[in-house]
C-alpha cells in the first residue's frame, strides 16, 4: 500500500482548484500554485497537459490512487464495451472506501480509507480492511 506523500492542500493549489471542496483549503485564499514560482503566469496547456491534469485530478479525488492501480482500472474499463470513461468512474466508485464516503459514514475520502483500514467494515459478514475492495 502506498501513502500520500504530499500535503492535500498543495495538491489543490497545483491543480488550480479546490478538489475536495473543503472550506479550509488555502486555494480559497491564494489562487496560484504552491512554492517559489507559483505566482508566475502559466502558459497555455497542451492537449497532453490537459489530459494529464485531468488524470491527476481523478487520482487525487479518490484518495491518491497509485499509478499502477489506476492503470489496472483503466485497462479494465477499456476492455468493457461502451463508454470507457464511464466504466472507469464506475469502477472507482465501486471501491469500498468510495462507498463508505458516499454513504456519509465519514467526512472525507481520506477518513474513509482509514475507516476501512482499521477494520470497521464488514462485507457479507466478513471483516474487510482493504480500501480498494470492489463492491
mmCIF file of N, CA and C in Angstrom:
data_model
loop_
_atom_site.group_PDB
_atom_site.id
_atom_site.type_symbol
_atom_site.label_atom_id
_atom_site.label_comp_id
_atom_site.label_asym_id
_atom_site.label_seq_id
_atom_site.Cartn_x
_atom_site.Cartn_y
_atom_site.Cartn_z
ATOM 1 N N UNK A 1 0.835 -1.179 0.000
ATOM 2 C CA UNK A 1 0.000 0.000 0.000
ATOM 3 C C UNK A 1 0.882 1.246 0.000
ATOM 4 N N UNK A 2 0.473 2.235 -0.736
ATOM 5 C CA UNK A 2 1.249 3.469 -0.773
ATOM 6 C C UNK A 2 0.587 4.533 0.081
ATOM 7 N N UNK A 3 1.406 5.459 0.525
ATOM 8 C CA UNK A 3 0.892 6.577 1.301
ATOM 9 C C UNK A 3 0.919 7.828 0.453
ATOM 10 N N UNK A 4 0.030 8.743 0.763
ATOM 11 C CA UNK A 4 0.055 10.044 0.098
ATOM 12 C C UNK A 4 1.282 10.780 0.631
ATOM 13 N N UNK A 5 2.189 11.143 -0.247
ATOM 14 C CA UNK A 5 3.465 11.714 0.182
ATOM 15 C C UNK A 5 3.411 13.237 0.261
ATOM 16 N N UNK A 6 2.344 13.840 -0.220
ATOM 17 C CA UNK A 6 2.295 15.295 -0.272
ATOM 18 C C UNK A 6 1.135 15.837 0.546
ATOM 19 N N UNK A 7 1.199 17.136 0.810
ATOM 20 C CA UNK A 7 0.119 17.808 1.507
ATOM 21 C C UNK A 7 -1.100 17.898 0.591
ATOM 22 N N UNK A 8 -2.291 17.669 1.149
ATOM 23 C CA UNK A 8 -3.520 17.719 0.360
ATOM 24 C C UNK A 8 -3.731 19.111 -0.230
ATOM 25 N N UNK A 9 -3.441 20.116 0.547
ATOM 26 C CA UNK A 9 -3.681 21.485 0.088
ATOM 27 C C UNK A 9 -2.729 21.877 -1.033
ATOM 28 N N UNK A 10 -1.517 21.317 -1.001
ATOM 29 C CA UNK A 10 -0.566 21.606 -2.077
ATOM 30 C C UNK A 10 -1.076 21.022 -3.394
ATOM 31 N N UNK A 11 -1.714 19.841 -3.302
ATOM 32 C CA UNK A 11 -2.299 19.221 -4.494
ATOM 33 C C UNK A 11 -3.408 20.119 -5.031
ATOM 34 N N UNK A 12 -4.254 20.650 -4.139
ATOM 35 C CA UNK A 12 -5.310 21.588 -4.532
ATOM 36 C C UNK A 12 -4.735 22.763 -5.314
ATOM 37 N N UNK A 13 -3.704 23.354 -4.783
ATOM 38 C CA UNK A 13 -3.151 24.561 -5.402
ATOM 39 C C UNK A 13 -2.450 24.246 -6.710
ATOM 40 N N UNK A 14 -1.800 23.099 -6.808
ATOM 41 C CA UNK A 14 -1.136 22.743 -8.052
ATOM 42 C C UNK A 14 -2.155 22.470 -9.153
ATOM 43 N N UNK A 15 -3.274 21.816 -8.798
ATOM 44 C CA UNK A 15 -4.316 21.510 -9.779
ATOM 45 C C UNK A 15 -5.088 22.760 -10.202
ATOM 46 N N UNK A 16 -5.055 23.786 -9.386
ATOM 47 C CA UNK A 16 -5.739 25.024 -9.744
ATOM 48 C C UNK A 16 -7.192 25.058 -9.345
ATOM 49 N N UNK A 17 -7.606 24.164 -8.460
ATOM 50 C CA UNK A 17 -8.972 24.204 -7.947
ATOM 51 C C UNK A 17 -9.067 23.428 -6.647
ATOM 52 N N UNK A 18 -10.134 23.681 -5.920
ATOM 53 C CA UNK A 18 -10.374 23.034 -4.641
ATOM 54 C C UNK A 18 -10.986 21.665 -4.927
ATOM 55 N N UNK A 19 -10.165 20.616 -5.022
ATOM 56 C CA UNK A 19 -10.604 19.289 -5.471
ATOM 57 C C UNK A 19 -11.637 18.676 -4.535
ATOM 58 N N UNK A 20 -11.402 18.711 -3.244
ATOM 59 C CA UNK A 20 -12.282 18.037 -2.298
ATOM 60 C C UNK A 20 -13.374 18.960 -1.758
ATOM 61 N N UNK A 21 -13.384 20.235 -2.156
ATOM 62 C CA UNK A 21 -14.425 21.164 -1.716
ATOM 63 C C UNK A 21 -14.355 21.509 -0.241
ATOM 64 N N UNK A 22 -13.159 21.475 0.323
ATOM 65 C CA UNK A 22 -13.009 21.759 1.751
ATOM 66 C C UNK A 22 -12.932 23.259 1.979
ATOM 67 N N UNK A 23 -13.679 23.776 2.957
ATOM 68 C CA UNK A 23 -13.684 25.225 3.182
ATOM 69 C C UNK A 23 -12.353 25.768 3.697
ATOM 70 N N UNK A 24 -11.539 24.926 4.350
ATOM 71 C CA UNK A 24 -10.265 25.387 4.897
ATOM 72 C C UNK A 24 -9.133 25.390 3.873
ATOM 73 N N UNK A 25 -9.410 24.963 2.659
ATOM 74 C CA UNK A 25 -8.355 24.873 1.653
ATOM 75 C C UNK A 25 -7.755 26.247 1.378
ATOM 76 N N UNK A 26 -6.415 26.358 1.387
ATOM 77 C CA UNK A 26 -5.800 27.655 1.111
ATOM 78 C C UNK A 26 -6.004 28.111 -0.322
ATOM 79 N N UNK A 27 -6.467 27.220 -1.196
ATOM 80 C CA UNK A 27 -6.752 27.651 -2.566
ATOM 81 C C UNK A 27 -7.860 28.693 -2.568
ATOM 82 N N UNK A 28 -8.722 28.661 -1.551
ATOM 83 C CA UNK A 28 -9.783 29.663 -1.452
ATOM 84 C C UNK A 28 -9.207 31.055 -1.219
ATOM 85 N N UNK A 29 -8.004 31.132 -0.637
ATOM 86 C CA UNK A 29 -7.370 32.429 -0.371
ATOM 87 C C UNK A 29 -6.314 32.775 -1.418
ATOM 88 N N UNK A 30 -5.536 31.761 -1.853
ATOM 89 C CA UNK A 30 -4.437 32.004 -2.794
ATOM 90 C C UNK A 30 -4.670 31.168 -4.040
ATOM 91 N N UNK A 31 -5.153 31.777 -5.078
ATOM 92 C CA UNK A 31 -5.496 31.048 -6.295
ATOM 93 C C UNK A 31 -4.312 30.931 -7.248
ATOM 94 N N UNK A 32 -3.166 30.589 -6.709
ATOM 95 C CA UNK A 32 -1.983 30.355 -7.537
ATOM 96 C C UNK A 32 -1.269 29.134 -6.998
ATOM 97 N N UNK A 33 -0.337 28.628 -7.779
ATOM 98 C CA UNK A 33 0.353 27.397 -7.434
ATOM 99 C C UNK A 33 1.223 27.526 -6.203
ATOM 100 N N UNK A 34 1.607 26.381 -5.617
ATOM 101 C CA UNK A 34 2.446 26.415 -4.423
ATOM 102 C C UNK A 34 3.904 26.673 -4.777
ATOM 103 N N UNK A 35 4.652 27.087 -3.806
ATOM 104 C CA UNK A 35 6.101 27.208 -3.970
ATOM 105 C C UNK A 35 6.583 28.552 -4.464
ATOM 106 N N UNK A 36 7.893 28.606 -4.673
ATOM 107 C CA UNK A 36 8.574 29.841 -5.027
ATOM 108 C C UNK A 36 8.098 30.411 -6.359
ATOM 109 N N UNK A 37 7.775 29.545 -7.320
ATOM 110 C CA UNK A 37 7.414 30.007 -8.661
ATOM 111 C C UNK A 37 5.915 29.932 -8.921
ATOM 112 N N UNK A 38 5.124 29.809 -7.880
ATOM 113 C CA UNK A 38 3.691 29.626 -8.036
ATOM 114 C C UNK A 38 2.965 30.821 -8.616
ATOM 115 N N UNK A 39 3.467 32.036 -8.389
ATOM 116 C CA UNK A 39 2.743 33.223 -8.836
ATOM 117 C C UNK A 39 3.072 33.615 -10.272
ATOM 118 N N UNK A 40 3.976 32.896 -10.891
ATOM 119 C CA UNK A 40 4.284 33.204 -12.287
ATOM 120 C C UNK A 40 3.142 32.772 -13.181
ATOM 121 N N UNK A 41 3.064 33.401 -14.341
ATOM 122 C CA UNK A 41 1.993 33.071 -15.282
ATOM 123 C C UNK A 41 2.187 31.675 -15.856
ATOM 124 N N UNK A 42 1.088 30.996 -16.024
ATOM 125 C CA UNK A 42 1.142 29.672 -16.631
ATOM 126 C C UNK A 42 0.924 29.821 -18.118
ATOM 127 N N UNK A 43 1.653 29.043 -18.901
ATOM 128 C CA UNK A 43 1.446 29.045 -20.338
ATOM 129 C C UNK A 43 0.207 28.242 -20.694
ATOM 130 N N UNK A 44 -0.170 28.306 -21.937
ATOM 131 C CA UNK A 44 -1.336 27.547 -22.393
ATOM 132 C C UNK A 44 -0.975 26.062 -22.378
ATOM 133 N N UNK A 45 -1.837 25.268 -21.773
ATOM 134 C CA UNK A 45 -1.563 23.838 -21.643
ATOM 135 C C UNK A 45 -1.750 23.130 -22.989
ATOM 136 N N UNK A 46 -0.909 22.142 -23.237
ATOM 137 C CA UNK A 46 -1.051 21.315 -24.438
ATOM 138 C C UNK A 46 -2.166 20.300 -24.207
ATOM 139 N N UNK A 47 -2.505 19.551 -25.245
ATOM 140 C CA UNK A 47 -3.509 18.501 -25.100
ATOM 141 C C UNK A 47 -3.051 17.469 -24.080
ATOM 142 N N UNK A 48 -1.771 17.085 -24.172
ATOM 143 C CA UNK A 48 -1.226 16.126 -23.215
ATOM 144 C C UNK A 48 -1.308 16.674 -21.794
ATOM 145 N N UNK A 49 -0.965 17.964 -21.624
ATOM 146 C CA UNK A 49 -1.003 18.578 -20.306
ATOM 147 C C UNK A 49 -2.401 18.605 -19.725
ATOM 148 N N UNK A 50 -3.385 18.871 -20.563
ATOM 149 C CA UNK A 50 -4.784 18.893 -20.121
ATOM 150 C C UNK A 50 -5.232 17.509 -19.683
ATOM 151 N N UNK A 51 -4.871 16.485 -20.469
ATOM 152 C CA UNK A 51 -5.247 15.116 -20.128
ATOM 153 C C UNK A 51 -4.546 14.654 -18.844
ATOM 154 N N UNK A 52 -3.271 15.003 -18.710
ATOM 155 C CA UNK A 52 -2.509 14.621 -17.524
ATOM 156 C C UNK A 52 -3.107 15.251 -16.275
ATOM 157 N N UNK A 53 -3.493 16.527 -16.385
ATOM 158 C CA UNK A 53 -4.085 17.221 -15.249
ATOM 159 C C UNK A 53 -5.406 16.577 -14.852
ATOM 160 N N UNK A 54 -6.220 16.189 -15.849
ATOM 161 C CA UNK A 54 -7.500 15.537 -15.565
ATOM 162 C C UNK A 54 -7.272 14.198 -14.874
ATOM 163 N N UNK A 55 -6.278 13.433 -15.342
ATOM 164 C CA UNK A 55 -5.971 12.135 -14.731
ATOM 165 C C UNK A 55 -5.501 12.319 -13.290
ATOM 166 N N UNK A 56 -4.621 13.286 -13.059
ATOM 167 C CA UNK A 56 -4.106 13.525 -11.719
ATOM 168 C C UNK A 56 -5.209 13.991 -10.776
ATOM 169 N N UNK A 57 -6.155 14.759 -11.320
ATOM 170 C CA UNK A 57 -7.271 15.238 -10.516
ATOM 171 C C UNK A 57 -8.147 14.068 -10.073
ATOM 172 N N UNK A 58 -8.422 13.134 -10.985
ATOM 173 C CA UNK A 58 -9.237 11.963 -10.652
ATOM 174 C C UNK A 58 -8.505 11.086 -9.645
ATOM 175 N N UNK A 59 -7.206 10.868 -9.867
ATOM 176 C CA UNK A 59 -6.425 10.064 -8.934
ATOM 177 C C UNK A 59 -6.420 10.688 -7.545
ATOM 178 N N UNK A 60 -6.279 12.002 -7.484
ATOM 179 C CA UNK A 60 -6.283 12.690 -6.193
ATOM 180 C C UNK A 60 -7.642 12.673 -5.539
ATOM 181 N N UNK A 61 -8.698 12.817 -6.329
ATOM 182 C CA UNK A 61 -10.050 12.883 -5.788
ATOM 183 C C UNK A 61 -10.434 11.597 -5.077
ATOM 184 N N UNK A 62 -9.983 10.470 -5.580
ATOM 185 C CA UNK A 62 -10.312 9.190 -4.959
ATOM 186 C C UNK A 62 -9.261 8.770 -3.936
ATOM 187 N N UNK A 63 -8.561 9.699 -3.336
ATOM 188 C CA UNK A 63 -7.648 9.391 -2.240
ATOM 189 C C UNK A 63 -6.256 9.030 -2.679
ATOM 190 N N UNK A 64 -5.796 9.633 -3.753
ATOM 191 C CA UNK A 64 -4.449 9.411 -4.273
ATOM 192 C C UNK A 64 -4.180 7.936 -4.580
ATOM 193 N N UNK A 65 -4.871 7.435 -5.584
ATOM 194 C CA UNK A 65 -4.662 6.078 -6.060
ATOM 195 C C UNK A 65 -3.304 6.018 -6.750
ATOM 196 N N UNK A 66 -2.587 4.930 -6.586
ATOM 197 C CA UNK A 66 -1.270 4.802 -7.223
ATOM 198 C C UNK A 66 -1.430 4.663 -8.735
ATOM 199 N N UNK A 67 -0.372 4.962 -9.449
ATOM 200 C CA UNK A 67 -0.401 4.904 -10.920
ATOM 201 C C UNK A 67 -0.655 3.479 -11.396
ATOM 202 N N UNK A 68 -0.064 2.497 -10.744
ATOM 203 C CA UNK A 68 -0.243 1.097 -11.135
ATOM 204 C C UNK A 68 -1.698 0.664 -10.956
ATOM 205 N N UNK A 69 -2.291 1.031 -9.834
ATOM 206 C CA UNK A 69 -3.677 0.680 -9.563
ATOM 207 C C UNK A 69 -4.602 1.371 -10.573
ATOM 208 N N UNK A 70 -4.343 2.658 -10.821
ATOM 209 C CA UNK A 70 -5.163 3.421 -11.762
ATOM 210 C C UNK A 70 -5.065 2.823 -13.164
ATOM 211 N N UNK A 71 -3.873 2.368 -13.545
ATOM 212 C CA UNK A 71 -3.678 1.761 -14.863
ATOM 213 C C UNK A 71 -4.500 0.475 -14.990
ATOM 214 N N UNK A 72 -4.560 -0.317 -13.916
ATOM 215 C CA UNK A 72 -5.367 -1.545 -13.946
ATOM 216 C C UNK A 72 -6.842 -1.218 -14.147
ATOM 217 N N UNK A 73 -7.328 -0.193 -13.462
ATOM 218 C CA UNK A 73 -8.723 0.227 -13.645
ATOM 219 C C UNK A 73 -8.956 0.687 -15.076
ATOM 220 N N UNK A 74 -7.990 1.416 -15.631
ATOM 221 C CA UNK A 74 -8.110 1.933 -16.997
ATOM 222 C C UNK A 74 -8.159 0.794 -18.020
ATOM 223 N N UNK A 75 -7.269 -0.183 -17.861
ATOM 224 C CA UNK A 75 -7.228 -1.318 -18.789
ATOM 225 C C UNK A 75 -8.552 -2.086 -18.725
ATOM 226 N N UNK A 76 -9.074 -2.284 -17.522
ATOM 227 C CA UNK A 76 -10.353 -2.985 -17.372
ATOM 228 C C UNK A 76 -11.496 -2.183 -17.998
ATOM 229 N N UNK A 77 -11.478 -0.867 -17.837
ATOM 230 C CA UNK A 77 -12.529 -0.015 -18.411
ATOM 231 C C UNK A 77 -12.474 -0.037 -19.936
ATOM 232 N N UNK A 78 -11.274 -0.077 -20.503
ATOM 233 C CA UNK A 78 -11.134 -0.150 -21.960
ATOM 234 C C UNK A 78 -11.616 -1.484 -22.503
ATOM 235 N N UNK A 79 -11.463 -2.547 -21.714
ATOM 236 C CA UNK A 79 -11.851 -3.880 -22.142
ATOM 237 C C UNK A 79 -13.369 -3.999 -22.270
ATOM 238 N N UNK A 80 -14.114 -3.305 -21.398
ATOM 239 C CA UNK A 80 -15.573 -3.390 -21.412
ATOM 240 C C UNK A 80 -16.155 -2.638 -22.602
ATOM 241 N N UNK A 81 -17.301 -3.089 -23.079
ATOM 242 C CA UNK A 81 -17.952 -2.428 -24.208
ATOM 243 C C UNK A 81 -18.631 -1.152 -23.728
ATOM 244 N N UNK A 82 -18.651 -0.141 -24.597
ATOM 245 C CA UNK A 82 -19.321 1.107 -24.258
ATOM 246 C C UNK A 82 -18.333 2.210 -23.931
ATOM 247 N N UNK A 83 -18.809 3.200 -23.200
ATOM 248 C CA UNK A 83 -18.023 4.385 -22.865
ATOM 249 C C UNK A 83 -16.983 4.039 -21.794
ATOM 250 N N UNK A 84 -15.713 4.056 -22.174
ATOM 251 C CA UNK A 84 -14.668 3.640 -21.229
ATOM 252 C C UNK A 84 -14.506 4.626 -20.084
ATOM 253 N N UNK A 85 -14.772 5.925 -20.309
ATOM 254 C CA UNK A 85 -14.638 6.890 -19.210
ATOM 255 C C UNK A 85 -15.713 6.645 -18.154
ATOM 256 N N UNK A 86 -16.921 6.301 -18.582
ATOM 257 C CA UNK A 86 -17.987 5.994 -17.630
ATOM 258 C C UNK A 86 -17.671 4.711 -16.863
ATOM 259 N N UNK A 87 -17.102 3.727 -17.551
ATOM 260 C CA UNK A 87 -16.715 2.480 -16.883
ATOM 261 C C UNK A 87 -15.609 2.736 -15.860
ATOM 262 N N UNK A 88 -14.660 3.610 -16.210
ATOM 263 C CA UNK A 88 -13.557 3.927 -15.289
ATOM 264 C C UNK A 88 -14.096 4.568 -14.014
ATOM 265 N N UNK A 89 -14.966 5.562 -14.168
ATOM 266 C CA UNK A 89 -15.547 6.217 -12.995
ATOM 267 C C UNK A 89 -16.395 5.223 -12.206
ATOM 268 N N UNK A 90 -17.109 4.348 -12.901
ATOM 269 C CA UNK A 90 -17.909 3.331 -12.230
ATOM 270 C C UNK A 90 -17.063 2.402 -11.380
ATOM 271 N N UNK A 91 -15.911 1.998 -11.911
ATOM 272 C CA UNK A 91 -15.014 1.131 -11.142
ATOM 273 C C UNK A 91 -14.452 1.858 -9.930
ATOM 274 N N UNK A 92 -14.115 3.119 -10.088
ATOM 275 C CA UNK A 92 -13.582 3.886 -8.967
ATOM 276 C C UNK A 92 -14.649 4.087 -7.887
ATOM 277 N N UNK A 93 -15.899 4.250 -8.296
ATOM 278 C CA UNK A 93 -16.990 4.435 -7.342
ATOM 279 C C UNK A 93 -17.349 3.135 -6.628
ATOM 280 N N UNK A 94 -17.007 1.979 -7.198
ATOM 281 C CA UNK A 94 -17.289 0.698 -6.565
ATOM 282 C C UNK A 94 -16.237 0.306 -5.529
ATOM 283 N N UNK A 95 -15.194 1.100 -5.389
ATOM 284 C CA UNK A 95 -14.207 0.834 -4.342
ATOM 285 C C UNK A 95 -14.880 0.968 -2.977
ATOM 286 N N UNK A 96 -14.445 0.177 -2.015
ATOM 287 C CA UNK A 96 -15.074 0.190 -0.699
ATOM 288 C C UNK A 96 -14.921 1.543 -0.018
ATOM 289 N N UNK A 97 -13.747 2.168 -0.124
ATOM 290 C CA UNK A 97 -13.563 3.466 0.526
ATOM 291 C C UNK A 97 -14.458 4.540 -0.102
ATOM 292 N N UNK A 98 -14.684 4.476 -1.416
ATOM 293 C CA UNK A 98 -15.571 5.439 -2.070
ATOM 294 C C UNK A 98 -17.014 5.231 -1.615
ATOM 295 N N UNK A 99 -17.425 3.973 -1.439
ATOM 296 C CA UNK A 99 -18.779 3.690 -0.971
ATOM 297 C C UNK A 99 -18.996 4.200 0.448
ATOM 298 N N UNK A 100 -18.008 4.000 1.309
ATOM 299 C CA UNK A 100 -18.110 4.476 2.688
ATOM 300 C C UNK A 100 -18.226 6.002 2.710
ATOM 301 N N UNK A 101 -17.448 6.658 1.857
ATOM 302 C CA UNK A 101 -17.506 8.123 1.770
ATOM 303 C C UNK A 101 -18.862 8.582 1.233
ATOM 304 N N UNK A 102 -19.364 7.930 0.187
ATOM 305 C CA UNK A 102 -20.650 8.310 -0.408
ATOM 306 C C UNK A 102 -21.815 8.043 0.541
ATOM 307 N N UNK A 103 -21.672 7.033 1.404
ATOM 308 C CA UNK A 103 -22.729 6.718 2.366
ATOM 309 C C UNK A 103 -22.717 7.676 3.561
ATOM 310 N N UNK A 104 -21.778 8.609 3.572
ATOM 311 C CA UNK A 104 -21.659 9.639 4.620
ATOM 312 C C UNK A 104 -21.338 9.057 5.996
ATOM 313 N N UNK A 105 -20.622 7.922 6.018
ATOM 314 C CA UNK A 105 -20.149 7.402 7.300
ATOM 315 C C UNK A 105 -18.995 8.234 7.828
ATOM 316 N N UNK A 106 -18.256 8.870 6.917
ATOM 317 C CA UNK A 106 -17.080 9.667 7.270
ATOM 318 C C UNK A 106 -17.107 10.975 6.479
ATOM 319 N N UNK A 107 -16.380 12.007 6.948
ATOM 320 C CA UNK A 107 -16.441 13.305 6.263
ATOM 321 C C UNK A 107 -15.572 13.434 5.009
ATOM 322 N N UNK A 108 -14.496 12.644 4.883
ATOM 323 C CA UNK A 108 -13.593 12.790 3.739
ATOM 324 C C UNK A 108 -13.198 11.432 3.165
ATOM 325 N N UNK A 109 -12.643 11.440 1.940
ATOM 326 C CA UNK A 109 -12.183 10.187 1.332
ATOM 327 C C UNK A 109 -10.995 9.624 2.099
ATOM 328 N N UNK A 110 -10.203 10.489 2.693
ATOM 329 C CA UNK A 110 -9.041 10.030 3.458
ATOM 330 C C UNK A 110 -9.491 9.359 4.756
ATOM 331 N N UNK A 111 -10.521 9.911 5.369
ATOM 332 C CA UNK A 111 -11.088 9.283 6.561
ATOM 333 C C UNK A 111 -11.727 7.946 6.204
ATOM 334 N N UNK A 112 -12.294 7.847 5.000
ATOM 335 C CA UNK A 112 -12.897 6.593 4.557
ATOM 336 C C UNK A 112 -11.842 5.507 4.422
ATOM 337 N N UNK A 113 -10.688 5.858 3.845
ATOM 338 C CA UNK A 113 -9.589 4.886 3.724
ATOM 339 C C UNK A 113 -9.165 4.399 5.110
ATOM 340 N N UNK A 114 -9.056 5.331 6.052
ATOM 341 C CA UNK A 114 -8.633 4.985 7.403
ATOM 342 C C UNK A 114 -9.690 4.122 8.100
ATOM 343 N N UNK A 115 -10.956 4.464 7.894
ATOM 344 C CA UNK A 115 -12.076 3.744 8.476
ATOM 345 C C UNK A 115 -12.054 2.280 8.026
ATOM 346 N N UNK A 116 -11.833 2.072 6.734
ATOM 347 C CA UNK A 116 -11.779 0.712 6.195
ATOM 348 C C UNK A 116 -10.520 0.010 6.682
ATOM 349 N N UNK A 117 -9.391 0.704 6.649
ATOM 350 C CA UNK A 117 -8.109 0.110 7.020
ATOM 351 C C UNK A 117 -8.088 -0.343 8.479
ATOM 352 N N UNK A 118 -8.845 0.324 9.331
ATOM 353 C CA UNK A 118 -8.885 -0.050 10.743
ATOM 354 C C UNK A 118 -9.856 -1.202 11.013
ATOM 355 N N UNK A 119 -10.511 -1.703 9.958
ATOM 356 C CA UNK A 119 -11.349 -2.887 10.105
ATOM 357 C C UNK A 119 -12.730 -2.609 10.658
ATOM 358 N N UNK A 120 -13.280 -1.412 10.457
ATOM 359 C CA UNK A 120 -14.600 -1.079 10.992
ATOM 360 C C UNK A 120 -15.740 -1.524 10.075
ATOM 361 N N UNK A 121 -15.437 -2.162 8.955
ATOM 362 C CA UNK A 121 -16.445 -2.510 7.957
ATOM 363 C C UNK A 121 -16.508 -4.023 7.764
ATOM 364 N N UNK A 122 -17.724 -4.523 7.648
ATOM 365 C CA UNK A 122 -17.933 -5.929 7.291
ATOM 366 C C UNK A 122 -18.676 -5.969 5.970
ATOM 367 N N UNK A 123 -18.236 -6.859 5.073
ATOM 368 C CA UNK A 123 -18.909 -7.082 3.794
ATOM 369 C C UNK A 123 -19.322 -8.545 3.774
ATOM 370 N N UNK A 124 -20.610 -8.784 3.666
ATOM 371 C CA UNK A 124 -21.170 -10.149 3.693
ATOM 372 C C UNK A 124 -20.702 -10.916 4.936
ATOM 373 N N UNK A 125 -20.678 -10.233 6.074
ATOM 374 C CA UNK A 125 -20.324 -10.879 7.334
ATOM 375 C C UNK A 125 -18.845 -11.058 7.581
ATOM 376 N N UNK A 126 -17.990 -10.646 6.631
ATOM 377 C CA UNK A 126 -16.535 -10.788 6.800
ATOM 378 C C UNK A 126 -15.899 -9.416 6.933
ATOM 379 N N UNK A 127 -14.972 -9.312 7.876
ATOM 380 C CA UNK A 127 -14.275 -8.047 8.080
ATOM 381 C C UNK A 127 -13.336 -7.784 6.914
ATOM 382 N N UNK A 128 -13.430 -6.581 6.330
ATOM 383 C CA UNK A 128 -12.596 -6.212 5.191
ATOM 384 C C UNK A 128 -11.796 -4.973 5.584
ATOM 385 N N UNK A 129 -10.482 -5.023 5.372
ATOM 386 C CA UNK A 129 -9.663 -3.865 5.688
ATOM 387 C C UNK A 129 -8.849 -3.399 4.477
ATOM 388 N N UNK A 130 -9.380 -3.648 3.286
ATOM 389 C CA UNK A 130 -8.717 -3.225 2.050
ATOM 390 C C UNK A 130 -9.571 -2.160 1.390
ATOM 391 N N UNK A 131 -9.026 -0.959 1.277
ATOM 392 C CA UNK A 131 -9.794 0.176 0.766
ATOM 393 C C UNK A 131 -10.196 0.000 -0.693
ATOM 394 N N UNK A 132 -9.390 -0.726 -1.477
ATOM 395 C CA UNK A 132 -9.678 -0.877 -2.894
ATOM 396 C C UNK A 132 -10.583 -2.072 -3.190
ATOM 397 N N UNK A 133 -11.134 -2.694 -2.162
ATOM 398 C CA UNK A 133 -12.022 -3.843 -2.335
ATOM 399 C C UNK A 133 -13.203 -3.449 -3.225
ATOM 400 N N UNK A 134 -13.438 -4.226 -4.296
ATOM 401 C CA UNK A 134 -14.538 -3.917 -5.237
ATOM 402 C C UNK A 134 -15.849 -4.469 -4.685
ATOM 403 N N UNK A 135 -16.835 -3.601 -4.582
ATOM 404 C CA UNK A 135 -18.149 -3.967 -4.040
ATOM 405 C C UNK A 135 -19.131 -4.064 -5.192
#
